[in-house]
Amino acid sequence: MARAIHAPVSSDPANGEGTRQFQQIHIDAARNATDDFNPFHDPRKSGLIRGNPYEGTIVLGFQLECLIAAEIDRHRRASGENAIIEREALHYRNYQLTFADALRPGQAFGVQIKPTLAAADPASLSNRVVVRSARGLVMIGHVRDTGTALYGGDADVASFAPLRDAPDRAYVDGTRYFLKRKFMNTGNAKNFLAGSLCDQGEYFDELADRVTFPDLFPVALLSCALLEKAMHGAHDFLANPMVYVSHAISVDRRLARGLRSNDALHMLVAGPAPVEADKGLGRVEAGMLRFTGVGVVGAGGVLYRADVLMAPLESIARAE
């Protein structure tokens, strides 16, 4: 049974749309740090997207999620909840987030982290998350700390041949997984944090010998893997634009805290697979596709698993 931990909540004001804003320079920092070449974030190409309703660029989904993750980190510290995480071995942080609207540069918004609900059997900490602008909801969902991963499928990575020997930007032999390889880089992680309106000093400080890659940086590199996979399949990003519907991500924070610069990250992507419409927000009636992503480090350690739901932009437009 869950109980609320009534501790100070790190968030923007609950009333109104909040006071934070992303500018195009933040979008550029985040997309460059993750090699995200989606035209929706490129001011030169966003106007070329067929049927683009956003009148310009939009904020990266992982960029906004990184800010949410940083707010959760601050809330855990301020509430003394890290002691619970250590005692109960809650090694996995699970992000289940649904996109209700796109966020534009210069648009004020606020992030609300609701009070923590602590459960005993099995042990977990859970927070509802709401991102809102003057237009209404932008993102809604939950962040949960648990002892096991909640999302991301059951890919048996241990059965694969060593990924360090597999060719980059190609399908792994005998599997349905496309491989994209990246390397951890502290400069890119710092830029991604800055682009996400986060304090990079909370994660990196050379004088204090602090190197803490944030949970969502290696996961954000998945966007590049998805784009590379689509390019491999000759997808036309301008004529057939796709947008995120939801992300469900489980991160092994033991492995995340051990990451260092130049560590290899092997990203495996499978899909698309059709899914039934999720009418939780009443937006998408059809056309949703599921992609599965797995991030592998070291000698086969699964850093993260992710279920990514996407839909053609035209199906979103029809539903609105």
mmCIF file of C-alpha atoms in Angstrom:
data_model
loop_
_atom_site.group_PDB
_atom_site.id
_atom_site.type_symbol
_atom_site.label_atom_id
_atom_site.label_comp_id
_atom_site.label_asym_id
_atom_site.label_seq_id
_atom_site.Cartn_x
_atom_site.Cartn_y
_atom_site.Cartn_z
ATOM 1 C CA MET A 1 0.000 0.000 0.000
ATOM 2 C CA ALA A 2 1.311 3.431 -0.958
ATOM 3 C CA ARG A 3 1.647 6.407 1.337
ATOM 4 C CA ALA A 4 2.482 9.993 0.471
ATOM 5 C CA ILE A 5 5.766 11.559 1.523
ATOM 6 C CA HIS A 6 4.854 15.206 2.019
ATOM 7 C CA ALA A 7 8.170 16.891 1.344
ATOM 8 C CA PRO A 8 8.957 20.138 -0.483
ATOM 9 C CA VAL A 9 8.303 19.686 -4.190
ATOM 10 C CA SER A 10 10.802 21.225 -6.601
ATOM 11 C CA SER A 11 8.688 22.747 -9.349
ATOM 12 C CA ASP A 12 7.486 25.872 -11.032
ATOM 13 C CA PRO A 13 4.454 27.632 -9.572
ATOM 14 C CA ALA A 14 1.371 25.452 -9.737
ATOM 15 C CA ASN A 15 -0.834 28.300 -10.930
ATOM 16 C CA GLY A 16 -0.466 29.537 -14.487
ATOM 17 C CA GLU A 17 1.860 28.136 -17.071
ATOM 18 C CA GLY A 18 5.135 28.689 -15.230
ATOM 19 C CA THR A 19 8.073 30.916 -16.008
ATOM 20 C CA ARG A 20 10.608 28.752 -17.807
ATOM 21 C CA GLN A 21 11.322 29.060 -21.501
ATOM 22 C CA PHE A 22 13.448 27.237 -24.043
ATOM 23 C CA GLN A 23 15.019 29.329 -26.770
ATOM 24 C CA GLN A 24 16.343 28.078 -30.103
ATOM 25 C CA ILE A 25 19.884 28.120 -28.712
ATOM 26 C CA HIS A 26 18.790 25.558 -26.100
ATOM 27 C CA ILE A 27 17.266 23.381 -28.815
ATOM 28 C CA ASP A 28 20.457 23.682 -30.871
ATOM 29 C CA ALA A 29 22.608 22.713 -27.875
ATOM 30 C CA ALA A 30 20.476 19.640 -27.152
ATOM 31 C CA ARG A 31 20.167 18.442 -30.751
ATOM 32 C CA ASN A 32 23.870 18.948 -31.458
ATOM 33 C CA ALA A 33 24.872 17.146 -28.250
ATOM 34 C CA THR A 34 22.805 14.093 -29.229
ATOM 35 C CA ASP A 35 23.195 14.201 -33.032
ATOM 36 C CA ASP A 36 19.421 14.543 -33.332
ATOM 37 C CA PHE A 37 18.900 15.641 -36.941
ATOM 38 C CA ASN A 38 15.086 15.554 -36.873
ATOM 39 C CA PRO A 39 13.870 18.448 -39.092
ATOM 40 C CA PHE A 40 11.354 19.455 -36.393
ATOM 41 C CA HIS A 41 14.275 20.941 -34.418
ATOM 42 C CA ASP A 42 16.143 22.533 -37.325
ATOM 43 C CA PRO A 43 15.097 26.160 -38.079
ATOM 44 C CA ARG A 44 16.278 25.738 -41.665
ATOM 45 C CA LYS A 45 14.196 22.634 -42.316
ATOM 46 C CA SER A 46 11.158 22.787 -40.042
ATOM 47 C CA GLY A 47 9.305 24.923 -42.587
ATOM 48 C CA LEU A 48 9.841 22.230 -45.236
ATOM 49 C CA ILE A 49 7.955 19.563 -43.259
ATOM 50 C CA ARG A 50 4.702 18.682 -44.963
ATOM 51 C CA GLY A 51 1.733 19.713 -42.832
ATOM 52 C CA ASN A 52 3.865 21.102 -39.992
ATOM 53 C CA PRO A 53 1.363 22.835 -37.670
ATOM 54 C CA TYR A 54 3.957 24.235 -35.278
ATOM 55 C CA GLU A 55 5.045 27.348 -37.222
ATOM 56 C CA GLY A 56 8.700 26.671 -36.552
ATOM 57 C CA THR A 57 10.808 24.376 -34.444
ATOM 58 C CA ILE A 58 9.783 22.453 -31.327
ATOM 59 C CA VAL A 59 11.658 21.360 -28.197
ATOM 60 C CA LEU A 60 13.176 17.867 -28.172
ATOM 61 C CA GLY A 61 11.154 15.355 -26.200
ATOM 62 C CA PHE A 62 14.268 13.995 -24.465
ATOM 63 C CA GLN A 63 15.344 17.570 -23.706
ATOM 64 C CA LEU A 64 12.179 18.195 -21.703
ATOM 65 C CA GLU A 65 12.463 14.765 -20.075
ATOM 66 C CA CYS A 66 16.020 15.553 -18.954
ATOM 67 C CA LEU A 67 14.660 18.608 -17.126
ATOM 68 C CA ILE A 68 12.015 16.414 -15.473
ATOM 69 C CA ALA A 69 14.720 13.927 -14.447
ATOM 70 C CA ALA A 70 16.777 16.740 -12.905
ATOM 71 C CA GLU A 71 13.723 17.933 -10.958
ATOM 72 C CA ILE A 72 13.227 14.393 -9.643
ATOM 73 C CA ASP A 73 16.890 14.251 -8.601
ATOM 74 C CA ARG A 74 16.500 17.521 -6.679
ATOM 75 C CA HIS A 75 13.285 16.352 -5.084
ATOM 76 C CA ARG A 76 14.878 13.069 -3.950
ATOM 77 C CA ARG A 77 17.769 14.952 -2.334
ATOM 78 C CA ALA A 78 15.570 17.576 -0.669
ATOM 79 C CA SER A 79 13.187 14.916 0.670
ATOM 80 C CA GLY A 80 15.860 12.555 1.987
ATOM 81 C CA GLU A 81 14.504 9.853 -0.310
ATOM 82 C CA ASN A 82 17.908 8.716 -1.561
ATOM 83 C CA ALA A 83 18.287 6.913 1.772
ATOM 84 C CA ILE A 84 15.137 4.914 0.974
ATOM 85 C CA ILE A 85 16.478 4.120 -2.501
ATOM 86 C CA GLU A 86 19.724 2.818 -1.016
ATOM 87 C CA ARG A 87 18.052 0.823 1.757
ATOM 88 C CA GLU A 88 15.451 -0.796 -0.514
ATOM 89 C CA ALA A 89 17.842 -1.318 -3.462
ATOM 90 C CA LEU A 90 15.625 0.670 -5.841
ATOM 91 C CA HIS A 91 18.204 0.623 -8.609
ATOM 92 C CA TYR A 92 15.866 1.339 -11.535
ATOM 93 C CA ARG A 93 14.329 4.690 -12.364
ATOM 94 C CA ASN A 94 11.360 4.301 -14.690
ATOM 95 C CA TYR A 95 9.969 7.144 -16.763
ATOM 96 C CA GLN A 96 6.475 6.759 -18.215
ATOM 97 C CA LEU A 97 5.650 10.012 -20.014
ATOM 98 C CA THR A 98 3.007 10.932 -22.584
ATOM 99 C CA PHE A 99 3.220 13.889 -24.947
ATOM 100 C CA ALA A 100 0.062 15.996 -24.932
ATOM 101 C CA ASP A 101 1.405 18.918 -26.990
ATOM 102 C CA ALA A 102 4.636 20.225 -28.468
ATOM 103 C CA LEU A 103 6.568 22.970 -26.717
ATOM 104 C CA ARG A 104 7.813 25.864 -28.835
ATOM 105 C CA PRO A 105 10.865 28.074 -28.240
ATOM 106 C CA GLY A 106 9.941 31.178 -26.260
ATOM 107 C CA GLN A 107 6.833 29.530 -24.820
ATOM 108 C CA ALA A 108 6.560 29.764 -21.024
ATOM 109 C CA PHE A 109 5.930 26.506 -19.195
ATOM 110 C CA GLY A 110 6.080 24.980 -15.733
ATOM 111 C CA VAL A 111 7.083 21.581 -14.330
ATOM 112 C CA GLN A 112 5.224 20.106 -11.361
ATOM 113 C CA ILE A 113 6.518 17.143 -9.383
ATOM 114 C CA LYS A 114 3.706 15.847 -7.195
ATOM 115 C CA PRO A 115 4.404 14.507 -3.665
ATOM 116 C CA THR A 116 6.085 11.124 -3.534
ATOM 117 C CA LEU A 117 4.032 7.995 -2.986
ATOM 118 C CA ALA A 118 6.026 5.311 -1.174
ATOM 119 C CA ALA A 119 4.916 1.673 -1.426
ATOM 120 C CA ALA A 120 6.212 -1.204 0.693
ATOM 121 C CA ASP A 121 5.363 -4.419 -1.168
ATOM 122 C CA PRO A 122 7.121 -4.275 -3.511
ATOM 123 C CA ALA A 123 9.091 -1.237 -2.428
ATOM 124 C CA SER A 124 8.878 1.779 -4.731
ATOM 125 C CA LEU A 125 8.825 5.561 -4.862
ATOM 126 C CA SER A 126 6.518 7.210 -7.373
ATOM 127 C CA ASN A 127 5.815 10.767 -8.465
ATOM 128 C CA ARG A 128 3.240 12.100 -10.871
ATOM 129 C CA VAL A 129 4.718 14.661 -13.264
ATOM 130 C CA VAL A 130 2.877 17.432 -15.092
ATOM 131 C CA VAL A 131 4.295 19.919 -17.610
ATOM 132 C CA ARG A 132 1.927 22.720 -18.547
ATOM 133 C CA SER A 133 2.001 25.845 -20.706
ATOM 134 C CA ALA A 134 -0.601 28.536 -21.304
ATOM 135 C CA ARG A 135 -1.990 26.318 -24.090
ATOM 136 C CA GLY A 136 -2.591 23.474 -21.641
ATOM 137 C CA LEU A 137 -0.878 20.159 -20.959
ATOM 138 C CA VAL A 138 2.465 19.531 -22.627
ATOM 139 C CA MET A 139 3.483 16.274 -20.920
ATOM 140 C CA ILE A 140 2.061 14.070 -18.194
ATOM 141 C CA GLY A 141 3.154 10.830 -16.590
ATOM 142 C CA HIS A 142 4.994 9.167 -13.717
ATOM 143 C CA VAL A 143 8.548 8.586 -12.552
ATOM 144 C CA ARG A 144 9.030 5.472 -10.402
ATOM 145 C CA ASP A 145 12.028 4.084 -8.538
ATOM 146 C CA THR A 146 11.815 0.292 -8.309
ATOM 147 C CA GLY A 147 13.944 -2.787 -7.738
ATOM 148 C CA THR A 148 13.346 -4.132 -11.261
ATOM 149 C CA ALA A 149 12.942 -2.605 -14.713
ATOM 150 C CA LEU A 150 9.314 -1.904 -15.640
ATOM 151 C CA TYR A 151 9.589 -1.177 -19.358
ATOM 152 C CA GLY A 152 11.401 -2.005 -22.539
ATOM 153 C CA GLY A 153 10.716 -5.570 -23.592
ATOM 154 C CA ASP A 154 12.767 -8.694 -23.082
ATOM 155 C CA ALA A 155 15.568 -8.603 -25.648
ATOM 156 C CA ASP A 156 18.087 -11.290 -24.696
ATOM 157 C CA VAL A 157 21.204 -9.200 -25.210
ATOM 158 C CA ALA A 158 23.350 -11.922 -23.635
ATOM 159 C CA SER A 159 22.615 -14.168 -26.620
ATOM 160 C CA PHE A 160 24.023 -11.661 -29.114
ATOM 161 C CA ALA A 161 27.564 -11.827 -30.395
ATOM 162 C CA PRO A 162 29.824 -9.196 -28.765
ATOM 163 C CA LEU A 163 28.376 -5.870 -29.903
ATOM 164 C CA ARG A 164 31.785 -4.198 -29.963
ATOM 165 C CA ASP A 165 32.580 -6.384 -32.987
ATOM 166 C CA ALA A 166 29.296 -5.721 -34.815
ATOM 167 C CA PRO A 167 29.243 -3.128 -37.617
ATOM 168 C CA ASP A 168 27.765 0.256 -36.738
ATOM 169 C CA ARG A 169 24.545 1.482 -38.434
ATOM 170 C CA ALA A 170 23.540 -2.017 -39.497
ATOM 171 C CA TYR A 171 21.353 -4.876 -38.333
ATOM 172 C CA VAL A 172 22.947 -7.273 -35.878
ATOM 173 C CA ASP A 173 23.335 -10.644 -37.567
ATOM 174 C CA GLY A 174 20.468 -13.026 -36.858
ATOM 175 C CA THR A 175 18.368 -10.420 -35.042
ATOM 176 C CA ARG A 176 15.736 -7.780 -35.756
ATOM 177 C CA TYR A 177 17.817 -5.103 -34.033
ATOM 178 C CA PHE A 178 19.515 -2.190 -35.769
ATOM 179 C CA LEU A 179 22.744 -1.124 -34.053
ATOM 180 C CA LYS A 180 23.903 2.452 -33.566
ATOM 181 C CA ARG A 181 27.088 2.971 -31.560
ATOM 182 C CA LYS A 182 27.928 6.166 -29.680
ATOM 183 C CA PHE A 183 30.549 7.089 -27.102
ATOM 184 C CA MET A 184 30.044 8.922 -23.853
ATOM 185 C CA ASN A 185 31.433 12.439 -23.904
ATOM 186 C CA THR A 186 31.345 14.805 -20.934
ATOM 187 C CA GLY A 187 31.265 17.900 -23.151
ATOM 188 C CA ASN A 188 28.179 16.644 -24.996
ATOM 189 C CA ALA A 189 26.498 15.698 -21.720
ATOM 190 C CA LYS A 190 27.182 19.164 -20.292
ATOM 191 C CA ASN A 191 25.752 20.828 -23.397
ATOM 192 C CA PHE A 192 22.711 18.575 -23.266
ATOM 193 C CA LEU A 193 22.151 19.553 -19.622
ATOM 194 C CA ALA A 194 22.561 23.252 -20.420
ATOM 195 C CA GLY A 195 20.188 22.912 -23.365
ATOM 196 C CA SER A 196 17.705 21.202 -21.033
ATOM 197 C CA LEU A 197 17.780 24.157 -18.585
ATOM 198 C CA CYS A 198 19.632 22.037 -16.009
ATOM 199 C CA ASP A 199 22.553 22.954 -13.769
ATOM 200 C CA GLN A 200 25.475 21.002 -15.216
ATOM 201 C CA GLY A 201 27.441 21.625 -12.003
ATOM 202 C CA GLU A 202 25.126 19.208 -10.190
ATOM 203 C CA TYR A 203 26.475 16.438 -12.430
ATOM 204 C CA PHE A 204 29.979 17.462 -13.495
ATOM 205 C CA ASP A 205 32.669 19.297 -11.531
ATOM 206 C CA GLU A 206 36.295 18.717 -12.453
ATOM 207 C CA LEU A 207 37.660 20.365 -9.308
ATOM 208 C CA ALA A 208 35.515 18.089 -7.151
ATOM 209 C CA ASP A 209 36.258 15.056 -9.378
ATOM 210 C CA ARG A 210 32.511 14.632 -9.969
ATOM 211 C CA VAL A 211 31.471 12.804 -13.145
ATOM 212 C CA THR A 212 27.799 11.867 -13.153
ATOM 213 C CA PHE A 213 26.215 11.296 -16.539
ATOM 214 C CA PRO A 214 22.510 12.102 -16.092
ATOM 215 C CA ASP A 215 20.045 9.267 -16.673
ATOM 216 C CA LEU A 216 18.491 10.796 -19.755
ATOM 217 C CA PHE A 217 21.642 11.716 -21.681
ATOM 218 C CA PRO A 218 22.507 8.204 -22.926
ATOM 219 C CA VAL A 219 18.794 7.557 -23.441
ATOM 220 C CA ALA A 220 18.488 10.766 -25.501
ATOM 221 C CA LEU A 221 21.066 9.359 -27.905
ATOM 222 C CA LEU A 222 18.362 6.862 -28.840
ATOM 223 C CA SER A 223 16.823 9.610 -30.990
ATOM 224 C CA CYS A 224 19.874 9.450 -33.242
ATOM 225 C CA ALA A 225 19.601 5.655 -33.433
ATOM 226 C CA LEU A 226 15.926 5.875 -34.416
ATOM 227 C CA LEU A 227 16.703 8.457 -37.095
ATOM 228 C CA GLU A 228 19.619 6.412 -38.446
ATOM 229 C CA LYS A 229 17.401 3.333 -38.613
ATOM 230 C CA ALA A 230 14.748 5.297 -40.500
ATOM 231 C CA MET A 231 17.377 6.594 -42.935
ATOM 232 C CA HIS A 232 18.539 3.015 -43.463
ATOM 233 C CA GLY A 233 14.968 2.288 -44.562
ATOM 234 C CA ALA A 234 14.881 5.334 -46.890
ATOM 235 C CA HIS A 235 12.256 7.148 -44.788
ATOM 236 C CA ASP A 236 11.330 10.643 -46.047
ATOM 237 C CA PHE A 237 11.354 12.847 -42.950
ATOM 238 C CA LEU A 238 9.884 15.874 -44.738
ATOM 239 C CA ALA A 239 7.075 14.134 -46.624
ATOM 240 C CA ASN A 240 6.137 11.652 -43.894
ATOM 241 C CA PRO A 241 6.954 13.280 -40.532
ATOM 242 C CA MET A 242 6.595 11.240 -37.350
ATOM 243 C CA VAL A 243 6.111 12.549 -33.818
ATOM 244 C CA TYR A 244 6.471 11.025 -30.375
ATOM 245 C CA VAL A 245 3.315 9.889 -28.571
ATOM 246 C CA SER A 246 4.898 8.452 -25.409
ATOM 247 C CA HIS A 247 8.125 7.180 -23.866
ATOM 248 C CA ALA A 248 8.416 4.344 -21.334
ATOM 249 C CA ILE A 249 12.016 4.065 -20.143
ATOM 250 C CA SER A 250 13.770 2.018 -17.471
ATOM 251 C CA VAL A 251 17.312 3.055 -16.503
ATOM 252 C CA ASP A 252 19.680 0.952 -14.397
ATOM 253 C CA ARG A 253 21.158 3.742 -12.294
ATOM 254 C CA ARG A 254 23.990 1.551 -11.018
ATOM 255 C CA LEU A 255 25.349 1.350 -14.557
ATOM 256 C CA ALA A 256 24.504 5.001 -15.275
ATOM 257 C CA ARG A 257 26.578 6.175 -12.297
ATOM 258 C CA GLY A 258 29.545 4.153 -13.540
ATOM 259 C CA LEU A 259 29.670 5.739 -17.010
ATOM 260 C CA ARG A 260 32.819 7.613 -17.952
ATOM 261 C CA SER A 261 33.966 9.572 -20.979
ATOM 262 C CA ASN A 262 34.718 7.434 -24.062
ATOM 263 C CA ASP A 263 32.671 4.478 -22.795
ATOM 264 C CA ALA A 264 30.931 2.805 -25.723
ATOM 265 C CA LEU A 265 27.130 2.758 -25.804
ATOM 266 C CA HIS A 266 25.618 0.171 -28.140
ATOM 267 C CA MET A 267 22.020 1.121 -28.969
ATOM 268 C CA LEU A 268 19.738 -1.562 -30.364
ATOM 269 C CA VAL A 269 16.488 -0.512 -32.026
ATOM 270 C CA ALA A 270 13.671 -2.784 -33.231
ATOM 271 C CA GLY A 271 10.393 -1.898 -34.897
ATOM 272 C CA PRO A 272 8.109 -0.483 -35.984
ATOM 273 C CA ALA A 273 5.246 -2.624 -34.772
ATOM 274 C CA PRO A 274 1.630 -1.423 -34.945
ATOM 275 C CA VAL A 275 -0.189 -0.864 -31.659
ATOM 276 C CA GLU A 276 -3.754 -0.275 -30.682
ATOM 277 C CA ALA A 277 -4.636 3.349 -30.085
ATOM 278 C CA ASP A 278 -4.145 4.543 -26.523
ATOM 279 C CA LYS A 279 -7.012 6.969 -25.936
ATOM 280 C CA GLY A 280 -5.824 8.110 -22.532
ATOM 281 C CA LEU A 281 -5.532 11.649 -23.860
ATOM 282 C CA GLY A 282 -8.049 11.127 -26.648
ATOM 283 C CA ARG A 283 -5.687 12.294 -29.363
ATOM 284 C CA VAL A 284 -4.444 9.501 -31.593
ATOM 285 C CA GLU A 285 -7.027 7.178 -33.093
ATOM 286 C CA ALA A 286 -4.795 5.122 -35.381
ATOM 287 C CA GLY A 287 -1.397 4.785 -36.929
ATOM 288 C CA MET A 288 0.672 4.450 -33.782
ATOM 289 C CA LEU A 289 3.898 2.467 -34.048
ATOM 290 C CA ARG A 290 6.060 0.975 -31.299
ATOM 291 C CA PHE A 291 9.847 0.955 -31.357
ATOM 292 C CA THR A 292 11.915 -0.887 -28.766
ATOM 293 C CA GLY A 293 15.305 0.456 -27.729
ATOM 294 C CA VAL A 294 18.028 -1.124 -25.613
ATOM 295 C CA GLY A 295 21.233 0.603 -24.499
ATOM 296 C CA VAL A 296 24.129 -1.754 -23.776
ATOM 297 C CA VAL A 297 27.422 -0.859 -22.076
ATOM 298 C CA GLY A 298 30.511 -2.731 -20.977
ATOM 299 C CA ALA A 299 30.454 -6.494 -21.433
ATOM 300 C CA GLY A 300 26.709 -6.655 -22.064
ATOM 301 C CA GLY A 301 25.191 -4.619 -19.239
ATOM 302 C CA VAL A 302 21.746 -3.248 -20.095
ATOM 303 C CA LEU A 303 21.881 0.430 -19.187
ATOM 304 C CA TYR A 304 18.330 1.148 -20.316
ATOM 305 C CA ARG A 305 15.316 -0.324 -22.039
ATOM 306 C CA ALA A 306 12.712 1.827 -23.753
ATOM 307 C CA ASP A 307 9.366 1.550 -25.480
ATOM 308 C CA VAL A 308 8.861 4.483 -27.847
ATOM 309 C CA LEU A 309 5.441 5.111 -29.373
ATOM 310 C CA MET A 310 5.307 7.284 -32.474
ATOM 311 C CA ALA A 311 2.611 8.322 -34.918
ATOM 312 C CA PRO A 312 2.461 10.037 -38.311
ATOM 313 C CA LEU A 313 1.955 13.767 -37.933
ATOM 314 C CA GLU A 314 -1.149 13.611 -40.128
ATOM 315 C CA SER A 315 -2.871 11.227 -37.695
ATOM 316 C CA ILE A 316 -2.197 13.666 -34.847
ATOM 317 C CA ALA A 317 -3.632 16.500 -36.920
ATOM 318 C CA ARG A 318 -6.785 14.498 -37.719
ATOM 319 C CA ALA A 319 -7.333 13.729 -34.029
ATOM 320 C CA GLU A 320 -7.145 17.369 -32.914
#
